[in-house]
Amino acid sequence: MLAALYSMMPLIWAVASGLRPGAEIFRYLSPLTIWSLLPRHPTLANLHVLWSGPFARAMANSIFVAGTTVVVGLLLCSTAAFALAVLRFPGKNAVFAIMVVSFLIPFDSIAVPLSSLFRGFHLDNTYTGLVLPGLGNGLAVFLLRQFFLGIPGVLSEAAMVDGLGWWGIYTRIYLPLSRPALIGAGLILFVFQWQAYLWPLLIAPAPNVHVVAIAIANFAGEFQVDYGEMFAATSFAALVPMLIMLFFQRYFAASLATSGSKE
Amino acid sequence: MPLNRRQFVAGIGLASTGALVPAAGQAAELTLNFLFSQPPSTWDAVIAAFEKANPGIRIARQNVPFDALNAAVQSRIGQKDSSIDVFGCDEPRVPTFSHRGYLVDLSGMRPAFEKSVSSAAIEAVSFKGKIWSFPLWTSTQVLFYNKDLLAKAGLPEPPLDVNKRMTWEQVLEAGAKAQKAGAKWGLGFDQVDRYYQLQALYESRGAGPGLTGPDLLTPAITTPKWIETTEWYGRLFSSGLAPRGIPPEQMPPLFAAGQVAYFYGGPWQMGLFFKTAGLNFGMAAAPYFADGKPCTPTDSWSMAVNPYSNNREAALKFASFMTLDDVGALASTQKMPLPPANKTAFVEYLKRIEAEGGAVTKGYGTLVRYELANTAVHRPRTIGWVDFEQIMNKSFSDVRNGADATNTLKAADKQLRIVFSRL
Amino acid sequence: MADGGRRRPPRLGRRQGEWLAAAGFLAPALLAVVVLRLWPTLQAALVAFGVGLSKGPSLANFRFLFADPEFTGSLLTTALYSLLVNPIQIALALALAVLLNRALPGVGLWRTLVLLPVAVPQVVSAVIWGVAMRPDGPLNALFQACGFAQQPFLTSPRQALGSIIIIVSWIGVGYWMTFLIAGMKDIPTQYYEAAAIDGANAWQRFWKITLPLLRRPLTFVLVADTVSNFLVFAPVQVLTKGGPQGSTNLVMNEIFTRAFDQGDTAGAAAATTILVLVVVAVVTIQFRLMLRKDDFS
């Protein structure tokens, strides 16, 4: 309860602030009264501005970019993890090391040279340019590989006897057994894109391809920040992932043990 | 199930291939990319006017948050990116940017500049005798006060008159009185911890900008006057007269919330203050030290042309339309709360502000003209500016949070020498 | 190779097929990782060593960095920060995972709520916490209401790093908890049933069953959390810019300042190289400590 409170309080305050007129936000910070948490003069003006402004577009962009990244990224990362966990081939350890090192690299500090490479291929201000860097995620590969290692090898040997190829083993045995790990890897891929700030700033500054983090930061103008609109936008930015996660909790709870594949 | 997934993935693939076509531009006309940090609607009028006057040229906007503009310029033009044509350039950055090769020499257009903008505005965008960008706006600072809080303490309202300025000594005394009478804070700085606003304090005392030498690359921030003024700044906060721990963007809302008696800030904050119900405020000329002279911060944004642009001619046309052309300058400043650099637009701006502000802004025009002509101090024009600003802002912030002035300035002095050695 | 396949065709054929299959399965991800991560890093390293300059390769950039107290200070700050934040986050995530792995009513909702902060862009969560921690902000108002002394939080060189740790943990704990819960779902319930019959209490069950069987997911969380904490900088950039008095100047903030404010590409590249080497070293040690031989298959 306390933990949930700790994670919720700042967000509740942000939601409440999103319903305040801009000038009221810092008025009731201290001393603590009921108005510190609830809007004294509730208004929907901020929400109205959001949906008539560029924020709606940014929201759609972010959902598309994150969604594409999760779907394509899961395919890329799970196939690689499958190869690293199940198949035998020379140089396996080297490839695994490459995957591990790749997620140790601070992406933000290589973003500048990478963005100029992307511009050379005219990927600036495109969805492709936004999605690509999120696809190959060493951390997701690592997570999935660890999970695949736990699936008994006898299963694939039996399947092979039944005439299933590697692709069949991957799609019919490993993927269905790995739902929790796939959700975890999907979360990694999703959060990478949802949190991305510097990369979209460099590669997609045109308003029609703005993502949510940029659109929210744009409420901070040079002379003043419209905190009311910023917090209203933040509430929405948190709402979408919340709904998605609530939906997936269902699958998450279905443990691997109950699927009967575990020794 | 696998088939479905494959179909889905293929669909996504198709969708993103469609997105491969750059968002900006059709082949038939020329598109200029314009990078800036203001709300995109700021430029609606000027872009419409320009596109109408120049059929065949289209302006594509690229906006980034205010804090991120310099990083975006640095990382993109620093990589010789040709996909920006015109970009917003903070005027004190002109020397650094021209030194790094991010700007185009505009000296050939000098007569056009002289016709349209003031000599102070030209100075703001010049370095080593050459002009590097198009001045768009300028700025000054005033002293706001909360009428209700002053009345509660029985304090007189300072007039909007450059000849009847308060001294800082008077402001501090009055602020303390207002605080005793119920104001939460006696004094607030709009751009707290930023060199932009604090330079005027040092200049007013005759302490200088903090840099000397022929190229302004020798730190001079450990002089007695610098230390003394820095200590004065630190005391504002340690005494409890002014608030600690509040970032610059949250200072104007603090005054708007009626918690600050005197507020040293940009006149553009009027917009927020007028909008705030129940706030009863007035404006006076910027204060000065009793033993010094009046000094005010100045300069603002300019429009620059990317030297790596493939459309230099059209880019020059657009940038000069926004600033030097009277019609264009009017259009690009009509919504902005900052004084334009263009002479004709400047007259219109003052008319507008005086009409909108009523009694509060009576005399504002005279004040702005006077300050820009007599008390404005430019920030030091040196290739070391970007490093200097960043290190000084950090030092001011440390002092506000209670660090010792002498030690902080000594550490900053050392840091500046290290960084300058690498230029 | 092809004619050697005649003697034992099925086995070798399968082997060869396995090699090809592996190539096919790996190629897309490997390509993405090499082109989008390793290649730019290699280029940064070349810039850092001055390869390609007329002066020839040298250690000049590294010498400059280690002579700069700002940089060495940021390394120390990062070390202190890492030593504090990682154990705190993992302990909290583990405790929450144990708590929320039970069949409580509405547990899915609770889990989602605890996970939610990671869905807020860090630029914004930093602003929210910055307001909460203002000296005149709601946290201090709460302290006052409870009779505690007012705290300076981000304005004090002694509390700023701690405040950053609180903010970063707020973002991260729910995220890492999620992976630990996934790991706990893998522990067969029979173990607990057997332990219950033996009369083991909750504490014993945690130490004897949960923790040992959670080794793999825990390793994952430890490594991933450590890495992500090395790379934190949005809250610092927004809230303190490394201050007061350098007390929150984490090395990523230092790299960002050099690259984007100072335009010192070579210095930033050298600092990035150092950071990557440090992280590789730390993670290698963690793997050695946490994993047994068979985890590498």
PDB file of C-alpha atoms in Angstrom, chain C residues 143-226:
ATOM      1  CA  PHE C 143       7.210  17.042   6.950  1.00  0.00           C
ATOM      2  CA  GLN C 144       6.000  20.145   8.713  1.00  0.00           C
ATOM      3  CA  ALA C 145       2.548  18.694   9.201  1.00  0.00           C
ATOM      4  CA  CYS C 146       4.139  15.589  10.746  1.00  0.00           C
ATOM      5  CA  GLY C 147       6.384  17.678  12.967  1.00  0.00           C
ATOM      6  CA  PHE C 148       9.673  16.909  11.182  1.00  0.00           C
ATOM      7  CA  ALA C 149      12.330  19.487  10.357  1.00  0.00           C
ATOM      8  CA  GLN C 150      12.342  21.110   6.923  1.00  0.00           C
ATOM      9  CA  GLN C 151      14.833  19.593   4.482  1.00  0.00           C
ATOM     10  CA  PRO C 152      16.800  21.344   1.731  1.00  0.00           C
ATOM     11  CA  PHE C 153      16.759  18.281  -0.619  1.00  0.00           C
ATOM     12  CA  LEU C 154      18.177  19.250  -4.012  1.00  0.00           C
ATOM     13  CA  THR C 155      19.643  22.540  -2.813  1.00  0.00           C
ATOM     14  CA  SER C 156      22.070  20.929  -0.385  1.00  0.00           C
ATOM     15  CA  PRO C 157      25.287  19.258  -1.521  1.00  0.00           C
ATOM     16  CA  ARG C 158      24.736  16.656   1.204  1.00  0.00           C
ATOM     17  CA  GLN C 159      21.195  15.706   0.232  1.00  0.00           C
ATOM     18  CA  ALA C 160      21.085  16.272  -3.533  1.00  0.00           C
ATOM     19  CA  LEU C 161      22.512  12.893  -4.544  1.00  0.00           C
ATOM     20  CA  GLY C 162      20.170  11.156  -2.124  1.00  0.00           C
ATOM     21  CA  SER C 163      17.255  13.061  -3.613  1.00  0.00           C
ATOM     22  CA  ILE C 164      18.272  11.966  -7.107  1.00  0.00           C
ATOM     23  CA  ILE C 165      18.408   8.372  -5.845  1.00  0.00           C
ATOM     24  CA  ILE C 166      14.849   8.688  -4.518  1.00  0.00           C
ATOM     25  CA  ILE C 167      13.628  10.003  -7.874  1.00  0.00           C
ATOM     26  CA  VAL C 168      15.453   7.391  -9.932  1.00  0.00           C
ATOM     27  CA  SER C 169      14.220   4.613  -7.653  1.00  0.00           C
ATOM     28  CA  TRP C 170      10.673   5.882  -7.982  1.00  0.00           C
ATOM     29  CA  ILE C 171      11.036   5.378 -11.721  1.00  0.00           C
ATOM     30  CA  GLY C 172      12.936   2.093 -11.630  1.00  0.00           C
ATOM     31  CA  VAL C 173      11.709  -0.068  -8.761  1.00  0.00           C
ATOM     32  CA  GLY C 174       8.386  -1.075 -10.301  1.00  0.00           C
ATOM     33  CA  TYR C 175      10.094  -1.856 -13.579  1.00  0.00           C
ATOM     34  CA  TRP C 176      12.630  -4.234 -12.043  1.00  0.00           C
ATOM     35  CA  MET C 177       9.975  -5.701  -9.782  1.00  0.00           C
ATOM     36  CA  THR C 178       8.086  -6.793 -12.879  1.00  0.00           C
ATOM     37  CA  PHE C 179      10.991  -8.940 -14.056  1.00  0.00           C
ATOM     38  CA  LEU C 180      11.416 -10.491 -10.632  1.00  0.00           C
ATOM     39  CA  ILE C 181       7.724 -11.395 -10.463  1.00  0.00           C
ATOM     40  CA  ALA C 182       8.086 -13.073 -13.844  1.00  0.00           C
ATOM     41  CA  GLY C 183      10.956 -15.081 -12.380  1.00  0.00           C
ATOM     42  CA  MET C 184       8.964 -16.066  -9.312  1.00  0.00           C
ATOM     43  CA  LYS C 185       6.172 -17.386 -11.487  1.00  0.00           C
ATOM     44  CA  ASP C 186       8.688 -19.979 -12.684  1.00  0.00           C
ATOM     45  CA  ILE C 187       9.309 -21.426  -9.261  1.00  0.00           C
ATOM     46  CA  PRO C 188       7.204 -24.592  -9.034  1.00  0.00           C
ATOM     47  CA  THR C 189       4.622 -24.335  -6.258  1.00  0.00           C
ATOM     48  CA  GLN C 190       5.451 -27.874  -5.069  1.00  0.00           C
ATOM     49  CA  TYR C 191       8.614 -26.527  -3.428  1.00  0.00           C
ATOM     50  CA  TYR C 192       6.595 -24.186  -1.281  1.00  0.00           C
ATOM     51  CA  GLU C 193       4.045 -26.861  -0.517  1.00  0.00           C
ATOM     52  CA  ALA C 194       6.812 -29.197   0.628  1.00  0.00           C
ATOM     53  CA  ALA C 195       8.354 -26.446   2.739  1.00  0.00           C
ATOM     54  CA  ALA C 196       4.992 -25.707   4.318  1.00  0.00           C
ATOM     55  CA  ILE C 197       4.691 -29.341   5.325  1.00  0.00           C
ATOM     56  CA  ASP C 198       8.174 -29.115   6.878  1.00  0.00           C
ATOM     57  CA  GLY C 199       6.928 -26.148   8.869  1.00  0.00           C
ATOM     58  CA  ALA C 200       9.213 -23.514   7.325  1.00  0.00           C
ATOM     59  CA  ASN C 201       8.141 -19.946   8.036  1.00  0.00           C
ATOM     60  CA  ALA C 202       7.856 -17.220   5.386  1.00  0.00           C
ATOM     61  CA  TRP C 203      11.339 -15.898   6.080  1.00  0.00           C
ATOM     62  CA  GLN C 204      12.905 -19.342   5.709  1.00  0.00           C
ATOM     63  CA  ARG C 205      10.938 -20.018   2.548  1.00  0.00           C
ATOM     64  CA  PHE C 206      12.274 -16.782   1.079  1.00  0.00           C
ATOM     65  CA  TRP C 207      15.904 -17.569   1.900  1.00  0.00           C
ATOM     66  CA  LYS C 208      15.836 -21.286   1.096  1.00  0.00           C
ATOM     67  CA  ILE C 209      13.573 -21.400  -1.925  1.00  0.00           C
ATOM     68  CA  THR C 210      12.759 -18.055  -3.511  1.00  0.00           C
ATOM     69  CA  LEU C 211      16.182 -16.489  -3.475  1.00  0.00           C
ATOM     70  CA  PRO C 212      18.241 -19.445  -4.773  1.00  0.00           C
ATOM     71  CA  LEU C 213      15.724 -20.227  -7.493  1.00  0.00           C
ATOM     72  CA  LEU C 214      15.566 -16.580  -8.494  1.00  0.00           C
ATOM     73  CA  ARG C 215      19.251 -16.469  -9.351  1.00  0.00           C
ATOM     74  CA  ARG C 216      18.842 -16.070 -13.099  1.00  0.00           C
ATOM     75  CA  PRO C 217      16.210 -13.311 -13.101  1.00  0.00           C
ATOM     76  CA  LEU C 218      18.056 -11.646 -10.245  1.00  0.00           C
ATOM     77  CA  THR C 219      21.258 -11.646 -12.264  1.00  0.00           C
ATOM     78  CA  PHE C 220      19.388 -10.129 -15.141  1.00  0.00           C
ATOM     79  CA  VAL C 221      17.928  -7.393 -12.939  1.00  0.00           C
ATOM     80  CA  LEU C 222      21.244  -6.722 -11.231  1.00  0.00           C
ATOM     81  CA  VAL C 223      23.100  -6.315 -14.518  1.00  0.00           C
ATOM     82  CA  ALA C 224      20.381  -4.366 -16.284  1.00  0.00           C
ATOM     83  CA  ASP C 225      19.763  -2.093 -13.305  1.00  0.00           C
ATOM     84  CA  THR C 226      23.460  -1.411 -12.849  1.00  0.00           C
TER      85      THR C 226
END
